[in-house]
mmCIF file of C-alpha atoms in Angstrom:
data_model
loop_
_atom_site.group_PDB
_atom_site.id
_atom_site.type_symbol
_atom_site.label_atom_id
_atom_site.label_comp_id
_atom_site.label_asym_id
_atom_site.label_seq_id
_atom_site.Cartn_x
_atom_site.Cartn_y
_atom_site.Cartn_z
ATOM 1 C CA MET O 1 -39.964 13.881 -9.537
ATOM 2 C CA ALA O 2 -39.252 14.543 -5.780
ATOM 3 C CA GLY O 3 -37.598 12.207 -3.382
ATOM 4 C CA GLU O 4 -34.286 10.385 -3.246
ATOM 5 C CA PRO O 5 -32.768 9.415 -6.585
ATOM 6 C CA LEU O 6 -32.424 5.697 -7.438
ATOM 7 C CA PHE O 7 -28.743 6.397 -8.282
ATOM 8 C CA ALA O 8 -26.590 9.564 -8.614
ATOM 9 C CA ALA O 9 -23.135 10.366 -9.911
ATOM 10 C CA ARG O 10 -21.026 13.552 -9.820
ATOM 11 C CA TYR O 11 -19.058 14.952 -12.719
ATOM 12 C CA ARG O 12 -17.274 18.150 -13.793
ATOM 13 C CA VAL O 13 -17.672 20.130 -16.997
ATOM 14 C CA HIS O 14 -14.481 19.826 -19.034
ATOM 15 C CA TRP O 15 -13.275 22.323 -21.659
ATOM 16 C CA SER O 16 -13.852 19.769 -24.441
ATOM 17 C CA GLU O 17 -17.494 19.613 -23.527
ATOM 18 C CA THR O 18 -18.143 23.380 -23.889
ATOM 19 C CA ASP O 19 -18.898 25.733 -26.690
ATOM 20 C CA ALA O 20 -17.057 29.026 -27.452
ATOM 21 C CA ALA O 21 -19.008 30.791 -24.602
ATOM 22 C CA GLY O 22 -17.769 28.171 -22.072
ATOM 23 C CA ILE O 23 -21.212 26.623 -21.714
ATOM 24 C CA MET O 24 -21.678 22.812 -21.885
ATOM 25 C CA HIS O 25 -22.914 21.895 -25.398
ATOM 26 C CA PHE O 26 -26.456 20.510 -25.365
ATOM 27 C CA SER O 27 -25.285 17.189 -26.851
ATOM 28 C CA ASN O 28 -23.027 16.589 -23.903
ATOM 29 C CA PHE O 29 -25.989 16.536 -21.598
ATOM 30 C CA PHE O 30 -26.926 13.228 -23.264
ATOM 31 C CA ARG O 31 -23.349 11.956 -22.922
ATOM 32 C CA ALA O 32 -23.607 12.722 -19.193
ATOM 33 C CA LEU O 33 -26.835 10.678 -19.015
ATOM 34 C CA GLU O 34 -25.176 7.698 -20.678
ATOM 35 C CA ARG O 35 -22.182 8.051 -18.367
ATOM 36 C CA CYS O 36 -24.466 7.961 -15.311
ATOM 37 C CA GLU O 37 -26.505 5.029 -16.771
ATOM 38 C CA GLU O 38 -23.186 3.129 -17.325
ATOM 39 C CA ASP O 39 -22.001 3.882 -13.780
ATOM 40 C CA MET O 40 -25.357 2.681 -12.363
ATOM 41 C CA LEU O 41 -25.306 -0.566 -14.417
ATOM 42 C CA ALA O 42 -21.683 -1.188 -13.457
ATOM 43 C CA SER O 43 -22.596 -0.698 -9.751
ATOM 44 C CA LEU O 44 -25.161 -3.438 -10.242
ATOM 45 C CA GLY O 45 -22.665 -5.788 -11.958
ATOM 46 C CA LEU O 46 -24.557 -5.690 -15.272
ATOM 47 C CA MET O 47 -22.057 -4.189 -17.684
ATOM 48 C CA ASP O 48 -20.434 -7.286 -19.130
ATOM 49 C CA SER O 49 -23.499 -8.609 -20.919
ATOM 50 C CA ILE O 50 -25.056 -5.163 -21.519
ATOM 51 C CA VAL O 51 -22.318 -3.749 -23.646
ATOM 52 C CA GLY O 52 -22.372 -6.793 -25.894
ATOM 53 C CA GLN O 53 -18.906 -7.976 -25.077
ATOM 54 C CA MET O 54 -19.907 -11.324 -23.476
ATOM 55 C CA PRO O 55 -22.775 -13.754 -24.137
ATOM 56 C CA PRO O 56 -25.612 -13.150 -24.420
ATOM 57 C CA ARG O 57 -24.409 -10.083 -26.321
ATOM 58 C CA ILE O 58 -27.330 -7.809 -25.525
ATOM 59 C CA VAL O 59 -27.217 -4.057 -26.306
ATOM 60 C CA PHE O 60 -29.662 -1.270 -25.543
ATOM 61 C CA PRO O 61 -30.087 1.114 -28.450
ATOM 62 C CA ARG O 62 -31.899 4.406 -27.750
ATOM 63 C CA VAL O 63 -35.280 4.849 -29.431
ATOM 64 C CA HIS O 64 -36.215 8.124 -27.764
ATOM 65 C CA ALA O 65 -34.365 10.868 -25.899
ATOM 66 C CA GLU O 66 -35.491 14.220 -24.650
ATOM 67 C CA CYS O 67 -34.087 16.969 -22.432
ATOM 68 C CA LEU O 68 -35.754 20.092 -20.965
ATOM 69 C CA TYR O 69 -32.908 22.541 -20.318
ATOM 70 C CA GLN O 70 -33.386 24.797 -17.359
ATOM 71 C CA ALA O 71 -29.951 26.487 -16.811
ATOM 72 C CA PRO O 72 -26.646 26.122 -18.355
ATOM 73 C CA LEU O 73 -23.634 24.287 -16.935
ATOM 74 C CA ARG O 74 -20.316 26.152 -17.400
ATOM 75 C CA LEU O 75 -16.743 25.206 -17.654
ATOM 76 C CA GLY O 76 -15.518 23.856 -14.348
ATOM 77 C CA ASP O 77 -18.900 23.512 -12.821
ATOM 78 C CA THR O 78 -19.490 20.330 -10.788
ATOM 79 C CA TYR O 79 -22.858 18.700 -11.467
ATOM 80 C CA ARG O 80 -24.813 15.698 -10.351
ATOM 81 C CA VAL O 81 -26.792 13.342 -12.568
ATOM 82 C CA GLU O 82 -29.604 11.655 -10.779
ATOM 83 C CA VAL O 83 -31.669 8.743 -11.977
ATOM 84 C CA THR O 84 -35.065 9.839 -10.661
ATOM 85 C CA GLY O 85 -37.103 6.995 -12.194
ATOM 86 C CA ILE O 86 -36.847 3.741 -14.128
ATOM 87 C CA GLU O 87 -39.901 2.207 -15.897
ATOM 88 C CA LEU O 88 -39.572 -1.279 -17.205
ATOM 89 C CA GLY O 89 -41.632 -2.496 -20.191
ATOM 90 C CA ARG O 90 -41.341 -5.971 -21.530
ATOM 91 C CA LYS O 91 -38.512 -5.027 -23.891
ATOM 92 C CA SER O 92 -37.837 -1.385 -23.126
ATOM 93 C CA ILE O 93 -36.552 0.705 -20.247
ATOM 94 C CA ARG O 94 -37.372 4.386 -19.667
ATOM 95 C CA TYR O 95 -34.836 6.198 -17.525
ATOM 96 C CA SER O 96 -35.720 9.617 -16.084
ATOM 97 C CA PHE O 97 -32.886 11.929 -15.014
ATOM 98 C CA ARG O 98 -32.389 15.197 -13.211
ATOM 99 C CA ILE O 99 -29.143 17.207 -13.726
ATOM 100 C CA VAL O 100 -28.254 19.479 -10.885
ATOM 101 C CA ASN O 101 -25.541 22.174 -10.967
ATOM 102 C CA GLU O 102 -23.832 21.608 -7.647
ATOM 103 C CA THR O 103 -21.671 24.669 -8.103
ATOM 104 C CA LEU O 104 -24.749 26.878 -7.982
ATOM 105 C CA GLY O 105 -27.088 24.511 -6.235
ATOM 106 C CA SER O 106 -29.662 24.691 -8.954
ATOM 107 C CA PRO O 107 -31.347 22.423 -11.499
ATOM 108 C CA SER O 108 -29.930 22.368 -14.991
ATOM 109 C CA ALA O 109 -32.163 19.838 -16.895
ATOM 110 C CA GLU O 110 -34.816 17.160 -16.666
ATOM 111 C CA CYS O 111 -34.189 14.440 -19.195
ATOM 112 C CA SER O 112 -35.385 10.932 -20.223
ATOM 113 C CA ILE O 113 -34.077 8.132 -22.441
ATOM 114 C CA VAL O 114 -35.934 5.059 -23.689
ATOM 115 C CA ALA O 115 -33.737 2.055 -24.644
ATOM 116 C CA VAL O 116 -34.789 -1.326 -26.076
ATOM 117 C CA ALA O 117 -33.169 -4.645 -25.306
ATOM 118 C CA TYR O 118 -31.719 -5.938 -28.537
ATOM 119 C CA SER O 119 -29.920 -9.322 -29.187
ATOM 120 C CA ILE O 120 -26.991 -8.957 -31.509
ATOM 121 C CA ALA O 121 -26.962 -12.676 -32.209
ATOM 122 C CA GLU O 122 -30.735 -12.761 -33.115
ATOM 123 C CA GLY O 123 -30.860 -9.362 -34.765
ATOM 124 C CA ARG O 124 -34.101 -8.320 -32.978
ATOM 125 C CA SER O 125 -35.524 -6.827 -29.873
ATOM 126 C CA ILE O 126 -35.967 -9.226 -26.957
ATOM 127 C CA PRO O 127 -37.421 -9.132 -23.409
ATOM 128 C CA ILE O 128 -35.191 -7.442 -20.848
ATOM 129 C CA PRO O 129 -33.022 -10.101 -19.213
ATOM 130 C CA GLU O 130 -34.379 -11.303 -15.947
ATOM 131 C CA GLU O 131 -31.222 -10.657 -13.988
ATOM 132 C CA MET O 132 -31.267 -7.003 -15.165
ATOM 133 C CA ARG O 133 -34.995 -6.697 -14.475
ATOM 134 C CA ARG O 134 -34.527 -8.071 -10.926
ATOM 135 C CA LYS O 135 -31.621 -5.799 -10.136
ATOM 136 C CA LEU O 136 -33.338 -2.627 -11.449
ATOM 137 C CA LEU O 137 -36.457 -3.538 -9.484
ATOM 138 C CA GLU O 138 -34.351 -3.925 -6.354
ATOM 139 C CA ILE O 139 -33.148 -0.283 -6.562
ATOM 140 C CA GLY O 140 -36.668 1.085 -7.185
ATOM 141 C CA ALA O 141 -37.623 0.582 -10.851
ATOM 142 C CA VAL O 142 -41.308 0.015 -11.573
ATOM 143 C CA GLU O 143 -42.969 -2.224 -14.038
ATOM 144 C CA ARG O 144 -44.603 -0.078 -16.666
ATOM 145 C CA GLU O 145 -47.766 -2.243 -17.006
ATOM 146 C CA LYS O 146 -48.393 -2.020 -13.286
ATOM 147 C CA ASN O 147 -47.725 1.712 -13.242
ATOM 148 C CA SER O 148 -50.006 2.226 -16.226
ATOM 149 C CA GLN O 149 -52.798 0.134 -14.798
ATOM 150 C CA ALA O 150 -52.624 2.119 -11.540
ATOM 151 C CA ARG O 151 -53.272 5.265 -13.604
ATOM 152 C CA GLY O 152 -56.097 3.602 -15.517
ATOM 153 C CA GLU O 153 -54.160 3.359 -18.821
ATOM 154 C CA GLU O 154 -53.825 0.373 -21.054
ATOM 155 C CA GLY O 155 -50.708 -1.799 -20.413
#
């Protein structure tokens, strides 16, 4: 996905994140995505209710995750995680990410995560809270139904 990211954060590969060859372990790419997501949500003032610490105690378990690895990140590399797209369903959010190795100036991975709004108190999935939906739309998220209808798909 070309264009400006909706949000971006910079990180560095630490020793504890690498394998014996000094390459960032594949699982740590997913940790970097979550770290970026958390930084983005915090910048929008959404973390208190999202992490389930304050009412309404809503969490967002992952129901799907994928990553297309293009080039390794190595110990000491600086990299940028970009949120390149956010699609909002009624109860789910699909985040698209790009990871760029800033040390080399090259792409490292294209990834996505799907999370579902879940009420701890009710023990079930729920619609995405309106405040969260509004703030995500303000930074460039799209409604999945509208996006799907524009492509001629069912909502």
